[in-house]
PDB file of C-alpha atoms in Angstrom:
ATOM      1  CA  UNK A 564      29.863  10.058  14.314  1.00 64.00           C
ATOM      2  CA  UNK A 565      30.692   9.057  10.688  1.00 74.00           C
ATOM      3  CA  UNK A 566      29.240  11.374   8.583  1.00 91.00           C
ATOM      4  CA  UNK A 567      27.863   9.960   4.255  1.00 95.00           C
ATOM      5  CA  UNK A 568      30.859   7.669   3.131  1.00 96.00           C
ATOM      6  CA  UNK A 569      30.758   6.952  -0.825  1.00 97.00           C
ATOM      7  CA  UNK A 570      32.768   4.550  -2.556  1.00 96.00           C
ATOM      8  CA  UNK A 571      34.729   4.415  -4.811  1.00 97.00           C
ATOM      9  CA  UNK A 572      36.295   7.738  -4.866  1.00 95.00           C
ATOM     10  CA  UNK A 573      37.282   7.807  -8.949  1.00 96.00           C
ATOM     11  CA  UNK A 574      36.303   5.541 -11.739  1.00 96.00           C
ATOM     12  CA  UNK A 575      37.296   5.340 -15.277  1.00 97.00           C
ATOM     13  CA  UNK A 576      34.617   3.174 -17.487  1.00 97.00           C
ATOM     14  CA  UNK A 577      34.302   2.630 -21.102  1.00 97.00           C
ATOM     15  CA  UNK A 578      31.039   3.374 -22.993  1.00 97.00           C
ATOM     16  CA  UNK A 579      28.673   0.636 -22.816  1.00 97.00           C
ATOM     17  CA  UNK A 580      29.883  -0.791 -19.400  1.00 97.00           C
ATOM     18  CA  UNK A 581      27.723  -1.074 -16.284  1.00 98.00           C
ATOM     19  CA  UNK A 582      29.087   0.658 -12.860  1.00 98.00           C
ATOM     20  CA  UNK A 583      28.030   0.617  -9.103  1.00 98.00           C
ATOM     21  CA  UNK A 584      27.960   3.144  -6.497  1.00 98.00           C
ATOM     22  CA  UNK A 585      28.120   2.789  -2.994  1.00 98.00           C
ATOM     23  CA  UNK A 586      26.634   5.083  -0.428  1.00 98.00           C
ATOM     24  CA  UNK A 587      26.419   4.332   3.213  1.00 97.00           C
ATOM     25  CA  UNK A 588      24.596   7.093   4.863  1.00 96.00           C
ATOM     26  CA  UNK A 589      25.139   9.642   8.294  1.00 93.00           C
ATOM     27  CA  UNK A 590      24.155   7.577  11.393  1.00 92.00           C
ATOM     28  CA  UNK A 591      20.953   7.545  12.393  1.00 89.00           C
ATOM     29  CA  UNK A 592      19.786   8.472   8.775  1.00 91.00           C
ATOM     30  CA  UNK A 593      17.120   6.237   7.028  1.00 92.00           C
ATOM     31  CA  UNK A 594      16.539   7.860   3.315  1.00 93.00           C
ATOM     32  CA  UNK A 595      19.326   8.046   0.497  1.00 94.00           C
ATOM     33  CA  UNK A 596      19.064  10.330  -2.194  1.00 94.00           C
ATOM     34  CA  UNK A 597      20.991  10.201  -4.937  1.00 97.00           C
ATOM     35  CA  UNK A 598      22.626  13.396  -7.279  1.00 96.00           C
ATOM     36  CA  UNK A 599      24.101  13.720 -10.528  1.00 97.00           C
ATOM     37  CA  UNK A 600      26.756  16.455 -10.790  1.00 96.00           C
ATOM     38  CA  UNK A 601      28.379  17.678 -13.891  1.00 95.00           C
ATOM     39  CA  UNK A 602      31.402  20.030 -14.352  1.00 92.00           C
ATOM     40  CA  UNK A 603      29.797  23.479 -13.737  1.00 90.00           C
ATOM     41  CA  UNK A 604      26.474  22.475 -13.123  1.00 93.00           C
ATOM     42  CA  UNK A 605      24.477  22.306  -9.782  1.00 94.00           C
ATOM     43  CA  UNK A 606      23.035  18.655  -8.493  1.00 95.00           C
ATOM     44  CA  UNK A 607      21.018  17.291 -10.389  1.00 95.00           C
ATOM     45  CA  UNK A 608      18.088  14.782  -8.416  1.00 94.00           C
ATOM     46  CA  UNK A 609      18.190  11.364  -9.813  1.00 96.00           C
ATOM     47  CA  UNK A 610      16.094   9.218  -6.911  1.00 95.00           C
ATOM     48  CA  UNK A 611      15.430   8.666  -3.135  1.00 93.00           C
ATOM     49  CA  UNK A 612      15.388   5.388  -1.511  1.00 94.00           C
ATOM     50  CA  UNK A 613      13.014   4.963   1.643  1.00 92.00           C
ATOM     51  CA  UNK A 614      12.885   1.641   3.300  1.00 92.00           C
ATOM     52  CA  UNK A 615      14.091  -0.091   0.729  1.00 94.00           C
ATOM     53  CA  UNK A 616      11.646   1.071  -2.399  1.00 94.00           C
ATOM     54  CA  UNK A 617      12.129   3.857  -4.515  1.00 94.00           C
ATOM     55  CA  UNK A 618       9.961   6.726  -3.275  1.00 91.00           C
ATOM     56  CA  UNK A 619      10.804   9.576  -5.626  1.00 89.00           C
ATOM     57  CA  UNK A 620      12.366  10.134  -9.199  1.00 93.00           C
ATOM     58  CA  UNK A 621      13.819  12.265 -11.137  1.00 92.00           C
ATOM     59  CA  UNK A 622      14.295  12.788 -15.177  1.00 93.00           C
ATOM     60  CA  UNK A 623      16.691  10.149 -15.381  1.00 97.00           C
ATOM     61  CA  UNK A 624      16.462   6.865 -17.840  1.00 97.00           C
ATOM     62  CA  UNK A 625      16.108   3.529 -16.782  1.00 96.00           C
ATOM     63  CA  UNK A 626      19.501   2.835 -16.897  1.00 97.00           C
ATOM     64  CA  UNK A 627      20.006   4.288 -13.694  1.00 98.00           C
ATOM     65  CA  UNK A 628      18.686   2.141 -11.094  1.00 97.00           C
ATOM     66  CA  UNK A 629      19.204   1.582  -7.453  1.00 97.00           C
ATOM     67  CA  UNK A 630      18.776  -0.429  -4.326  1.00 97.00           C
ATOM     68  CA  UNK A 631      18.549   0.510  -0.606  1.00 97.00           C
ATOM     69  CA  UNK A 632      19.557  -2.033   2.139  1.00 97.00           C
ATOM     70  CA  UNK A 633      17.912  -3.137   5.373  1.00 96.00           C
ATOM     71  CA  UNK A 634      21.272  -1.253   6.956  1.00 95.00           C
ATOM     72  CA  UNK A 635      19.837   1.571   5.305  1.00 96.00           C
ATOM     73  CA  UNK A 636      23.066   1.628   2.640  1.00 97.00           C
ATOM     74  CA  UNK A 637      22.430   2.182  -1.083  1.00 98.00           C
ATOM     75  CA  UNK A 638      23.945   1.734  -4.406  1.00 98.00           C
ATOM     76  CA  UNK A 639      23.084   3.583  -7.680  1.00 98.00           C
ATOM     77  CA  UNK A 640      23.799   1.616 -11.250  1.00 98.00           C
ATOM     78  CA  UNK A 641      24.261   2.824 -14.229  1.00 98.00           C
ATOM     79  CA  UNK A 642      23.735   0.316 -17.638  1.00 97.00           C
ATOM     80  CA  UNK A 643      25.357   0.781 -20.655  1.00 97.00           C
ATOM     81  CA  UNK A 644      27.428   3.942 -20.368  1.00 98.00           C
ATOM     82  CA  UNK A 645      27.629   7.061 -22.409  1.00 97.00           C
ATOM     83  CA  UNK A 646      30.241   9.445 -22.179  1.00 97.00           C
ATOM     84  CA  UNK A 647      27.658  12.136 -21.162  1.00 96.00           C
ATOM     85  CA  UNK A 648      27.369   9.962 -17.830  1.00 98.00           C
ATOM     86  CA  UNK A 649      30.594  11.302 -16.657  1.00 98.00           C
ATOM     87  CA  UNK A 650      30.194  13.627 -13.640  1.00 97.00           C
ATOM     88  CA  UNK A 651      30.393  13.490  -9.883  1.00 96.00           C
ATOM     89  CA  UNK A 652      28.063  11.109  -8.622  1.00 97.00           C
ATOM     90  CA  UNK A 653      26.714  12.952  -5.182  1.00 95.00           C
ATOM     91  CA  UNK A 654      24.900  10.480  -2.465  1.00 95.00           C
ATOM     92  CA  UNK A 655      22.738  12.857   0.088  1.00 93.00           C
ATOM     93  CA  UNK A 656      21.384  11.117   3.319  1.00 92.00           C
ATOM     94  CA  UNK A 657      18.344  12.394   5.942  1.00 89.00           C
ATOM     95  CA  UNK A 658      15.827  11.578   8.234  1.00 84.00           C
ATOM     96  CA  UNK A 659      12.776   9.944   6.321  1.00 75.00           C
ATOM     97  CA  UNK A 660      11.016  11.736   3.574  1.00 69.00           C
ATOM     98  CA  UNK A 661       8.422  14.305   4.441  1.00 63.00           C
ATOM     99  CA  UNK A 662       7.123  17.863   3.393  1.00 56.00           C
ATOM    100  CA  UNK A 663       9.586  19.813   6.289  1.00 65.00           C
ATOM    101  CA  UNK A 664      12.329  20.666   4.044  1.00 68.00           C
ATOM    102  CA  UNK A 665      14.747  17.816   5.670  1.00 78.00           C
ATOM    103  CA  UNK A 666      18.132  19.082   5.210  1.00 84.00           C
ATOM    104  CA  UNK A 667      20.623  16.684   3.450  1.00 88.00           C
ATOM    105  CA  UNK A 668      23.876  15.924   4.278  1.00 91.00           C
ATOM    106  CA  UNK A 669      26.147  14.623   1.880  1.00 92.00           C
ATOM    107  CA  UNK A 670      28.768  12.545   0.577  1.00 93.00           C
ATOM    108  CA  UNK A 671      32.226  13.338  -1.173  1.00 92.00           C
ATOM    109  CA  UNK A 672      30.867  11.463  -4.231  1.00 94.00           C
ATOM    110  CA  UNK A 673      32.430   9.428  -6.706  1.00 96.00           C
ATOM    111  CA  UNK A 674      33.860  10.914  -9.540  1.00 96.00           C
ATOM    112  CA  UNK A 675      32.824   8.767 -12.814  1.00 98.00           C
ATOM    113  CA  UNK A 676      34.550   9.276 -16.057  1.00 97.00           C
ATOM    114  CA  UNK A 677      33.001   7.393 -18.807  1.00 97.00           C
ATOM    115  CA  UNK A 678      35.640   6.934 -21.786  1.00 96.00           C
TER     116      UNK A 678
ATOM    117  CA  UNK B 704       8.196  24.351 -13.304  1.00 82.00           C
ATOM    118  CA  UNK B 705      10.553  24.420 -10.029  1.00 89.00           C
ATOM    119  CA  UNK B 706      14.005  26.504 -10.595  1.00 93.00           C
ATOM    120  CA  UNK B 707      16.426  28.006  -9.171  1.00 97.00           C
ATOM    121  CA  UNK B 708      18.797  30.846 -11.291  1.00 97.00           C
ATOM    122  CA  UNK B 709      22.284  32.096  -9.741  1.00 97.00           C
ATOM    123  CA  UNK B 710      23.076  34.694 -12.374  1.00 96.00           C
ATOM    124  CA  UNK B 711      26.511  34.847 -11.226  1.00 97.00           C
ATOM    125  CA  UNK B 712      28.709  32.486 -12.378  1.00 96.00           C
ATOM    126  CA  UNK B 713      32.040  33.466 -10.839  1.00 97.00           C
ATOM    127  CA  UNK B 714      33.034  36.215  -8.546  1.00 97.00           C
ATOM    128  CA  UNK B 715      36.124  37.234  -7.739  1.00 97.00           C
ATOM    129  CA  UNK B 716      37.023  39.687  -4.388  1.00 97.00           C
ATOM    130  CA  UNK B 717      39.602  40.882  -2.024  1.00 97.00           C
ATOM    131  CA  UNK B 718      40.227  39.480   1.081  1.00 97.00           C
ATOM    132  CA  UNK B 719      38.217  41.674   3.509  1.00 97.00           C
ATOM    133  CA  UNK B 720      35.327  42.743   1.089  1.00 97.00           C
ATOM    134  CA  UNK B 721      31.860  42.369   1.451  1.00 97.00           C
ATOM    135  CA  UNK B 722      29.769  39.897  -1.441  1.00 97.00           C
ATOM    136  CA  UNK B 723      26.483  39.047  -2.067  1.00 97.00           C
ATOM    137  CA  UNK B 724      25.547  35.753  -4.236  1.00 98.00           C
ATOM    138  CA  UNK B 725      22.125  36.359  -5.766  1.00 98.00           C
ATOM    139  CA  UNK B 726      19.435  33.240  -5.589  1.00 98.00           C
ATOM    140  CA  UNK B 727      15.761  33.675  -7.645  1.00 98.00           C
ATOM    141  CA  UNK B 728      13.913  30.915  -7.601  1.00 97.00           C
ATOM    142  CA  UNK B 729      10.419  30.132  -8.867  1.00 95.00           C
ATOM    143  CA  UNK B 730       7.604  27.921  -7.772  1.00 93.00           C
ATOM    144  CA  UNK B 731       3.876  27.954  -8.078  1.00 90.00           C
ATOM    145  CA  UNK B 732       3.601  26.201  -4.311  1.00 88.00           C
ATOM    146  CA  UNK B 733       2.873  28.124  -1.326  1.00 88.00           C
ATOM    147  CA  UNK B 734       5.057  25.523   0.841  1.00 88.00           C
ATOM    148  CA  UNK B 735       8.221  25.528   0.842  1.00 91.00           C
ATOM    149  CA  UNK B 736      12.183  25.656   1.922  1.00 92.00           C
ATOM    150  CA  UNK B 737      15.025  27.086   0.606  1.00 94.00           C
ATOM    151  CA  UNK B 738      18.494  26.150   1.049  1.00 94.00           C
ATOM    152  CA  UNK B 739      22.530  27.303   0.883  1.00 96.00           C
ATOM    153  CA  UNK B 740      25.483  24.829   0.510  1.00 95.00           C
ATOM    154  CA  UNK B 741      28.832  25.562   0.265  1.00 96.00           C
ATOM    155  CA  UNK B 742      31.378  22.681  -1.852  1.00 94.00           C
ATOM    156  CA  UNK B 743      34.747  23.337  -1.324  1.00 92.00           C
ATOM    157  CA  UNK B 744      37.286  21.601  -3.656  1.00 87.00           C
ATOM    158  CA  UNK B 745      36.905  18.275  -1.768  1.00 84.00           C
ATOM    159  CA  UNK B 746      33.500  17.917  -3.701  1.00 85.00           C
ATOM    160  CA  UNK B 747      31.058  17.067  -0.275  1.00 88.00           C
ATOM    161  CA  UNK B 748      28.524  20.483  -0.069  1.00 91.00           C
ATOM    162  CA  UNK B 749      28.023  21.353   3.237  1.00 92.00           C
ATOM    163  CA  UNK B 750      24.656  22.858   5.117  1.00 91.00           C
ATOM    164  CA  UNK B 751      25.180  26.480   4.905  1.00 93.00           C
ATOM    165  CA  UNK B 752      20.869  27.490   6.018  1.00 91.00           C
ATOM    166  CA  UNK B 753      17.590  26.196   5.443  1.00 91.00           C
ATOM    167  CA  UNK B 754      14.770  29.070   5.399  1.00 91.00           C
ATOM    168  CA  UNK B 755      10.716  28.077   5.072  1.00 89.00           C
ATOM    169  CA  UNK B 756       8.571  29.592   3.187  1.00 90.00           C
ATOM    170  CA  UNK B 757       6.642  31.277   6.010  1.00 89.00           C
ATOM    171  CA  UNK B 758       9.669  32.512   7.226  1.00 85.00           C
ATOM    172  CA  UNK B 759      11.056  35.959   5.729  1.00 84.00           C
ATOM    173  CA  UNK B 760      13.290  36.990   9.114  1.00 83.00           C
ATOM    174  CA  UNK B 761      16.686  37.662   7.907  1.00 83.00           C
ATOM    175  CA  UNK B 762      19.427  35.903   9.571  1.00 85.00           C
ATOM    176  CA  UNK B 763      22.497  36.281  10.449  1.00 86.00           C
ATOM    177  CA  UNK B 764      25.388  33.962  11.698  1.00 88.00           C
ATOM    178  CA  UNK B 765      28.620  35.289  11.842  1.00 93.00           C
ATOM    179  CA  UNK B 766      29.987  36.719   9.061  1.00 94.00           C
ATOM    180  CA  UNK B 767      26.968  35.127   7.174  1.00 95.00           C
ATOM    181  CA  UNK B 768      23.549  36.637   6.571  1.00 93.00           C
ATOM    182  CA  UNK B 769      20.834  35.596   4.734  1.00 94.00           C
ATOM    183  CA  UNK B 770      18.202  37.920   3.091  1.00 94.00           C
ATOM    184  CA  UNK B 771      14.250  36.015   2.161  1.00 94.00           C
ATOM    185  CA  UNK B 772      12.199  38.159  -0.264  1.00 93.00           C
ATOM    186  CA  UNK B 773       9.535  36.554  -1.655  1.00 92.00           C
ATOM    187  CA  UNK B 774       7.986  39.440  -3.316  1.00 92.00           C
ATOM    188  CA  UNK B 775      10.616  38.836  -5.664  1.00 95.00           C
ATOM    189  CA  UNK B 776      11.309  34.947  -4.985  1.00 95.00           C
ATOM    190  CA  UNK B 777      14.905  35.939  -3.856  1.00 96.00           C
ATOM    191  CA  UNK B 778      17.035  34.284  -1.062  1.00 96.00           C
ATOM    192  CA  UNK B 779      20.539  36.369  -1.523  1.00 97.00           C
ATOM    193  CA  UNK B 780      23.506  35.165   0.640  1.00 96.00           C
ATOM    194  CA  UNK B 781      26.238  37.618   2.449  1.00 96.00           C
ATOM    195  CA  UNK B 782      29.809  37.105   2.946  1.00 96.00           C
ATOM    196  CA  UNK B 783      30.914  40.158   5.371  1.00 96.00           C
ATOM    197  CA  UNK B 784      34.688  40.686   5.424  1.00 97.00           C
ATOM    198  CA  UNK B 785      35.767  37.507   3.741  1.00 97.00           C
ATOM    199  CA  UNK B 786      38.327  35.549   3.699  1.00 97.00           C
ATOM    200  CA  UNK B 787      40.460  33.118   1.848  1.00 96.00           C
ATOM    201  CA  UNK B 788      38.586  29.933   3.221  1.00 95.00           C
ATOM    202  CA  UNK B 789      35.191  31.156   1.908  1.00 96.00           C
ATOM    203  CA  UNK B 790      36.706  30.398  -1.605  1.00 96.00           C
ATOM    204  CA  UNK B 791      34.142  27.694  -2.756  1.00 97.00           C
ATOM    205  CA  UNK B 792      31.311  26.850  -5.235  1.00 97.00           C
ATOM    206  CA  UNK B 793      27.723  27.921  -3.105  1.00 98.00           C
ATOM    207  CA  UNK B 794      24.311  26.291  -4.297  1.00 97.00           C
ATOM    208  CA  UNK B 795      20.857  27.987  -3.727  1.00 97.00           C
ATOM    209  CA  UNK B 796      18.549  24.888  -3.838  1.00 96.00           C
ATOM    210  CA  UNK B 797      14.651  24.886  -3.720  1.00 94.00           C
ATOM    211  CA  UNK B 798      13.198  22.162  -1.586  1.00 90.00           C
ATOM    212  CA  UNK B 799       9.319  20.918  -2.369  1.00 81.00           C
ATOM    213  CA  UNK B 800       7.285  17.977  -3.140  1.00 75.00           C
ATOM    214  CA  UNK B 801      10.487  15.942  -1.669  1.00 76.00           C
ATOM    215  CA  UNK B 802      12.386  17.402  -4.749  1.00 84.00           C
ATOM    216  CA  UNK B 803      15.922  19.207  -4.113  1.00 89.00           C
ATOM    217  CA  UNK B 804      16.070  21.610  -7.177  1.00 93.00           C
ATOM    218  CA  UNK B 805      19.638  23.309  -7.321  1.00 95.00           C
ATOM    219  CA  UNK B 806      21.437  26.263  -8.899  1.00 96.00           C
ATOM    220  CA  UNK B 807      23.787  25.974 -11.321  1.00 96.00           C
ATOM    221  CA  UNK B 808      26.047  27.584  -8.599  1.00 97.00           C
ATOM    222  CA  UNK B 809      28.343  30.838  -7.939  1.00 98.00           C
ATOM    223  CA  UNK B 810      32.126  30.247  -7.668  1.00 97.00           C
ATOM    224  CA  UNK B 811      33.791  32.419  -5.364  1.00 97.00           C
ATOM    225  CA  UNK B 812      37.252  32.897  -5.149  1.00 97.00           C
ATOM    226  CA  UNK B 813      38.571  34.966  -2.640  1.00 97.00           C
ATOM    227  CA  UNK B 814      42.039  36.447  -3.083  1.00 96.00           C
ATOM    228  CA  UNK B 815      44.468  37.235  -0.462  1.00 95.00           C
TER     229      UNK B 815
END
């Protein structure tokens, strides 16, 4: 049973570039949520994809932006860089989005180093 | 305002010795879950224990226990007799209105 698979693993970017993030989720999972990580910090929310729409945000620009597949796999983009965008880039899958606390299980992430 | 504060920022212990990783959180909602994950150096955080808010019954798993006290919106985590592997970064994370909310985290190392 393959567990959250992210790709890639590393990336090195320069500022102003655009990146995507791959995230195929646990099996039998239908909702992909996705976390921003930097070094020291806890996760921080950034959105969660639901049959294919964006359901939830969080306090993230519109330069982040994402897309959900009918296979249930997502990617995250990022637009025009910064180098405060560097961080570990944390995908989180679960069963579909309610109020019972689903609990997330989650990638390896990508780690993104804007330069 | 949903947070979640883990005062400690690193701990250091003995093999063998007891630790506690403090969690307060704060939320105005009646509803809701809190959570533990542990992330090793390989970066994935791993289900540690989910707790509603209805729920204050300590637990206890092995080595692990968990203690709820929402008279003073705490969720503290206890490593009994620990051990090398428990070295990792653990998150307290609030869960409500489909929102994760995480600590800034508690790095344990655990020396042999």
């Amino acid at each position: 049973d393959a567990g959250v698979t992210q790709s890639p693993t590393h990336l090195i970017k320069t500022r102003g570039q655009q990146v995507t993030l791959r995230c195929s989720p646990k099996s039998g999972h239908d909702t992909v949520s996705w976390y921003q990580q930097a070094l020291g910090q806890g996760p921080q929310f950034i959105f969660q994809y639901y049959e294919e729409e964006e359901r939830q945000r969080g306090n993230f620009p519109d330069r982040f932006s994402g897309h959900q597949f009918p296979n249930y796999s997502s990617e995250l983009n990022v637009n025009a860089l910064l180098l405060g965008d560097s961080a570990l880039y944390l995908c989180a899958s679960s069963l579909r989005p309610g109020t019972h606390g689903e609990k997330l299980f989650f990638g390896s992430g990508t780690q993104l180093s804007v330069l | 305002a949903q947070k979640v504060t883990q005062a400690q920022t690193e701990i250091s212990v003995v093999e063998k010795e007891d630790v506690t990783l403090d969690c307060v959180y704060e939320t105005r909602d009646t509803t809701y879950y809190l959570f533990w994950y542990k992330q090793p150096p390989s970066g994935e955080l791993v289900f540690l224990i989910r707790r509603n808010s209805f729920d204050e019954q300590n637990e206890i798993s092995g080595r692990y226990s968990w203690n709820f006290q929402k008279s003073t919106s705490s969720f503290n985590f206890t490593i009994t007799a620990s051990q090398v592997v428990d070295s990792a970064v653990y998150f307290c994370a609030l869960y409500n209105f489909n929102k994760f909310y995480f600590g800034s985290g508690t790095k344990l190392n655990v020396k042999p």
